[in-house]
PDB file of C-alpha atoms in Angstrom:
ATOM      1  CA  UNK A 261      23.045 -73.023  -4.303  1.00  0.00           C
ATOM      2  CA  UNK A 262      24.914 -69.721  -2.850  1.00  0.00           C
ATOM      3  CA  UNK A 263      23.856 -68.434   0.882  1.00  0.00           C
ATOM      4  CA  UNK A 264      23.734 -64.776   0.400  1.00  0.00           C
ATOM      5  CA  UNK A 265      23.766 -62.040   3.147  1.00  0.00           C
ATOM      6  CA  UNK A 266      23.418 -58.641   2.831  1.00  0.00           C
ATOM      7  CA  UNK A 267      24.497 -56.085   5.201  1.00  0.00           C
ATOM      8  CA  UNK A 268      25.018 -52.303   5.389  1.00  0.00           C
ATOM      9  CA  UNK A 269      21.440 -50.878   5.940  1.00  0.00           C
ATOM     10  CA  UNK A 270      20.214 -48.683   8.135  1.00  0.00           C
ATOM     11  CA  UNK A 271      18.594 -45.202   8.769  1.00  0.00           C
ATOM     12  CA  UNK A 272      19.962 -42.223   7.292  1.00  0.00           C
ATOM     13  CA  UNK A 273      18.856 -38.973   6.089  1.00  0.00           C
ATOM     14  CA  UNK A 274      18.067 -37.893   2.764  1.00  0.00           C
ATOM     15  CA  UNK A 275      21.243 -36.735   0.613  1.00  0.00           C
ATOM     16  CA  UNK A 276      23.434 -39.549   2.310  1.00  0.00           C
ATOM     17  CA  UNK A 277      25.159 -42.530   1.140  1.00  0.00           C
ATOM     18  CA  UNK A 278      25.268 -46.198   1.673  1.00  0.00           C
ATOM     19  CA  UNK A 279      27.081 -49.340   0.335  1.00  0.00           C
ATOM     20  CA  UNK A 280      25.380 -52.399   0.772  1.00  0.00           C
ATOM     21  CA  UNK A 281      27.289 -55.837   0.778  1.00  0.00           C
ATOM     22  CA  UNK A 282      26.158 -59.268  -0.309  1.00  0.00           C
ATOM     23  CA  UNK A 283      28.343 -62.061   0.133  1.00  0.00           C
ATOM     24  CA  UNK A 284      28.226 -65.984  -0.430  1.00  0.00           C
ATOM     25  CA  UNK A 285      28.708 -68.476   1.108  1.00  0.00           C
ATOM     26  CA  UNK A 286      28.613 -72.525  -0.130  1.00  0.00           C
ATOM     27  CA  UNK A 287      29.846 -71.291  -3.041  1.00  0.00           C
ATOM     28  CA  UNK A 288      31.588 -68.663  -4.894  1.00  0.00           C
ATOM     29  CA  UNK A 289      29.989 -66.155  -7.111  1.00  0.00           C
ATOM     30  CA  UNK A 290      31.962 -67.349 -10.121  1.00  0.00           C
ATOM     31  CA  UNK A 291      29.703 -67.574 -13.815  1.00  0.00           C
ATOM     32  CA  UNK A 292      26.610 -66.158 -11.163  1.00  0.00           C
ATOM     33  CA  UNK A 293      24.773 -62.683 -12.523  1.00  0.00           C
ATOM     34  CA  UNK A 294      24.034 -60.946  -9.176  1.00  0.00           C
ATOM     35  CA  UNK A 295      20.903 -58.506  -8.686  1.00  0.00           C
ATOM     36  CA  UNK A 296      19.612 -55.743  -6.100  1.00  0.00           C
ATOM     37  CA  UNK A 297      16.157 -55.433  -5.786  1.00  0.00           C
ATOM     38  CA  UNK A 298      14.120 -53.866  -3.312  1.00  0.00           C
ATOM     39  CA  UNK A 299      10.758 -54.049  -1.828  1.00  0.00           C
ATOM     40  CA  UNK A 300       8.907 -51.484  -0.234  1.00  0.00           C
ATOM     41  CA  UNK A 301       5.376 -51.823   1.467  1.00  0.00           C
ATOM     42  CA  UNK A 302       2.397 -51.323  -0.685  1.00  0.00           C
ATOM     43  CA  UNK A 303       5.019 -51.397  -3.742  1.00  0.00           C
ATOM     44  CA  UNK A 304       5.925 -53.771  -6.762  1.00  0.00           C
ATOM     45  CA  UNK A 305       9.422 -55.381  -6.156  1.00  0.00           C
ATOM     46  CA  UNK A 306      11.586 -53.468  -8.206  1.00  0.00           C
ATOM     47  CA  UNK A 307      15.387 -54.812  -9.429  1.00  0.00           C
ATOM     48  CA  UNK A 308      17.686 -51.601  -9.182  1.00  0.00           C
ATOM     49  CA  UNK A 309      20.463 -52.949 -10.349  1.00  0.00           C
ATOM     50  CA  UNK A 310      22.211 -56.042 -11.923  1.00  0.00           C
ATOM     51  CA  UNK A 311      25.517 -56.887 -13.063  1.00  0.00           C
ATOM     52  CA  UNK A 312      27.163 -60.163 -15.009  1.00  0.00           C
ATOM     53  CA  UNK A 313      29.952 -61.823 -13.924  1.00  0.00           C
ATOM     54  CA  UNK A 314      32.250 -60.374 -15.695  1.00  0.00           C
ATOM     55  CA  UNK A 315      31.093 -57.052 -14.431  1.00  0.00           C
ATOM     56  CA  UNK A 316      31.151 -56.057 -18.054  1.00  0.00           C
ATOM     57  CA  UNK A 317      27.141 -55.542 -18.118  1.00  0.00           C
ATOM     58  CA  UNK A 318      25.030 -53.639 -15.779  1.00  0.00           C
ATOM     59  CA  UNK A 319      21.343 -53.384 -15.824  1.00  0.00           C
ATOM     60  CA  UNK A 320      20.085 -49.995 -13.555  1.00  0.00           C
ATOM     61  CA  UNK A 321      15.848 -48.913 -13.168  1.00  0.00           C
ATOM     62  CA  UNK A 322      15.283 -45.664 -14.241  1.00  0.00           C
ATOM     63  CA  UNK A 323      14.725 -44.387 -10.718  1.00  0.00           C
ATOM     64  CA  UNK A 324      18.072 -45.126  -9.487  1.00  0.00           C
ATOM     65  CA  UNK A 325      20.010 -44.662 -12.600  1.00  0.00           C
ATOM     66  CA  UNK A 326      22.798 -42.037 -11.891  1.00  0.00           C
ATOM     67  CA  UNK A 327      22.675 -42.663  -8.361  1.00  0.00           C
ATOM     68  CA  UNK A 328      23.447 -46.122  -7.667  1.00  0.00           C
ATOM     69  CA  UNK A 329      26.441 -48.049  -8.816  1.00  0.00           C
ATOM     70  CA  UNK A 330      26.756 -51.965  -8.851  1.00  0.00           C
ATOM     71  CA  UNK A 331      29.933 -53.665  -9.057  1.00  0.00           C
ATOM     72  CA  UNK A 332      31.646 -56.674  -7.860  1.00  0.00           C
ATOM     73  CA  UNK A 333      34.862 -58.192  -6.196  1.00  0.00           C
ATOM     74  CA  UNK A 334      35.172 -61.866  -6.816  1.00  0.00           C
ATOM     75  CA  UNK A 335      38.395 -62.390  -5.203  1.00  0.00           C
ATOM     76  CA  UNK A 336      36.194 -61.413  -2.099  1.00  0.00           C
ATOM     77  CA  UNK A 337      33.268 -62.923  -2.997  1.00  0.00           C
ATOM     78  CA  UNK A 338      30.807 -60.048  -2.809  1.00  0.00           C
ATOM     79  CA  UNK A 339      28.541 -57.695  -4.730  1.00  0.00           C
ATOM     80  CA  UNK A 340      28.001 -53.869  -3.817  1.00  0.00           C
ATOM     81  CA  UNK A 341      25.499 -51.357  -3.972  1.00  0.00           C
ATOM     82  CA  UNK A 342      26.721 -47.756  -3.975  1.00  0.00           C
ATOM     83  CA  UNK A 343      23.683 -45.591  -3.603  1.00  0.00           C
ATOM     84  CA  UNK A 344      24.408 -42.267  -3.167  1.00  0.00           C
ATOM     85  CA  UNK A 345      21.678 -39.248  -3.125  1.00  0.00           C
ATOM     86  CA  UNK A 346      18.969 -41.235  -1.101  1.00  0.00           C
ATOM     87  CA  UNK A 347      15.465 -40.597  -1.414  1.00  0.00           C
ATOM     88  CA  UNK A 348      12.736 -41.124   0.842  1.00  0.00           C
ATOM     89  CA  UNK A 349      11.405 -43.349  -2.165  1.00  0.00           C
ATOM     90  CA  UNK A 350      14.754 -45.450  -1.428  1.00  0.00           C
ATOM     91  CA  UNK A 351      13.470 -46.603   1.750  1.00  0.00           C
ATOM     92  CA  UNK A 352      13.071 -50.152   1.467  1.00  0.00           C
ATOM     93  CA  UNK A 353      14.109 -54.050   1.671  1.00  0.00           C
ATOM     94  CA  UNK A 354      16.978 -54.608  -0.490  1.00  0.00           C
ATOM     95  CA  UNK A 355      17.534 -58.111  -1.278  1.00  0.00           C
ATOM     96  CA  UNK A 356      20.564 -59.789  -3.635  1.00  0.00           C
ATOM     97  CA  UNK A 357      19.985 -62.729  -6.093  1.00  0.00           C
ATOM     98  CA  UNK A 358      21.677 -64.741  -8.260  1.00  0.00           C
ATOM     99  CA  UNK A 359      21.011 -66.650 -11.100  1.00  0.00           C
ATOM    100  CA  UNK A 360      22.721 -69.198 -13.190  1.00  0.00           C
ATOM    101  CA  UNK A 361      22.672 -67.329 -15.813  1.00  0.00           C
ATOM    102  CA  UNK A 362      25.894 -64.869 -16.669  1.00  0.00           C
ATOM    103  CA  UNK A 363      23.623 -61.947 -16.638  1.00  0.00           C
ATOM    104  CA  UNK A 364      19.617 -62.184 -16.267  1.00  0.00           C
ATOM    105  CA  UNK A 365      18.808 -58.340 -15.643  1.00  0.00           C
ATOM    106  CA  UNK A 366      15.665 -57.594 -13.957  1.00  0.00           C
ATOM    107  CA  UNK A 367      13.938 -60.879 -14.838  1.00  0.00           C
ATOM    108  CA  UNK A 368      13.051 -62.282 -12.167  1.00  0.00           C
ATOM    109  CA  UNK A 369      12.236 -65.877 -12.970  1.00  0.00           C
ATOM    110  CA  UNK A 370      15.925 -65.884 -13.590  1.00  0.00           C
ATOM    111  CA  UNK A 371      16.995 -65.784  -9.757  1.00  0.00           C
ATOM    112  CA  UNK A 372      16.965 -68.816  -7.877  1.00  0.00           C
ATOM    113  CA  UNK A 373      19.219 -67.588  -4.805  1.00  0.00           C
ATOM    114  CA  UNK A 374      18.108 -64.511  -2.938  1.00  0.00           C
ATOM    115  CA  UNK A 375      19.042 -63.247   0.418  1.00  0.00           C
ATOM    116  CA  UNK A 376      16.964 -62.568   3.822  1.00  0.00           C
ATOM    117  CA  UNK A 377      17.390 -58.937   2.846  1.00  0.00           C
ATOM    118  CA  UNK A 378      18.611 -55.341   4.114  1.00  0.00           C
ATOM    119  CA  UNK A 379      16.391 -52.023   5.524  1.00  0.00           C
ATOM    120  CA  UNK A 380      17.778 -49.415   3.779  1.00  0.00           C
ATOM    121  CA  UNK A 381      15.129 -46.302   5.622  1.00  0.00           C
ATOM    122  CA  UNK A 382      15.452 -42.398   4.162  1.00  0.00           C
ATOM    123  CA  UNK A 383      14.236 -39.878   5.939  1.00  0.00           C
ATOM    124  CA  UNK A 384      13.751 -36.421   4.574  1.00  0.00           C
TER     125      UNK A 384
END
């Protein structure tokens, strides 16, 4: 199993940018599809983004589609989130997984590694 941790939250203003990190440790992120999703209070969990290994497929929610970029360096072992044009409705805990599968999308059920999390907090 891969210990994620995800860093590059914080409190920003609406309009602004943000790249979130995850990286692994115990083990690489090699054959591992990699997911952001978020949680907000009083919300569904929602996956924004996913990506394969390969980086060659990319899975994005509606609501951040256009906005948010996923990719992936596996030389240094990490995923990132480029979110750009925040929202208020941005404002939550994003979380990475991974799953054993090359790419799993936004099924959940397919993610057996997740991290402790990131605040990502928009104001307007």
């Amino acid at each position: 199993q891969a210990q994620l941790v995800e860093t590059g939250g914080g409190l920003v203003q609406a309009g602004d940018s943000l790249r979130l990190s995850c990286a692994a440790s115990g083990r690489t992120f090699r054959g591992y599809g990699i997911a952001w999703s978020r949680l907000a209070p009083g919300k569904e969990r929602e996956f924004a983004a996913a990506i394969s290994w390969s980086g060659g497929r990319t899975y994005y929610a509606d609501s951040v589609k256009g906005r948010f970029t996923i990719s992936r360096d596996d030389a240094k072992n990490t995923v990132y989130l480029q979110m750009n044009s925040l929202k208020p409705e941005d404002t939550a805990v994003y979380s990475c997984a991974a799953s054993l599968q090359i790419f799993a999308g936004p099924e959940p059920r397919a993610y057996a590694d997740w991290g402790q999390g990131t605040q990502v907090t928009v104001s307007s």
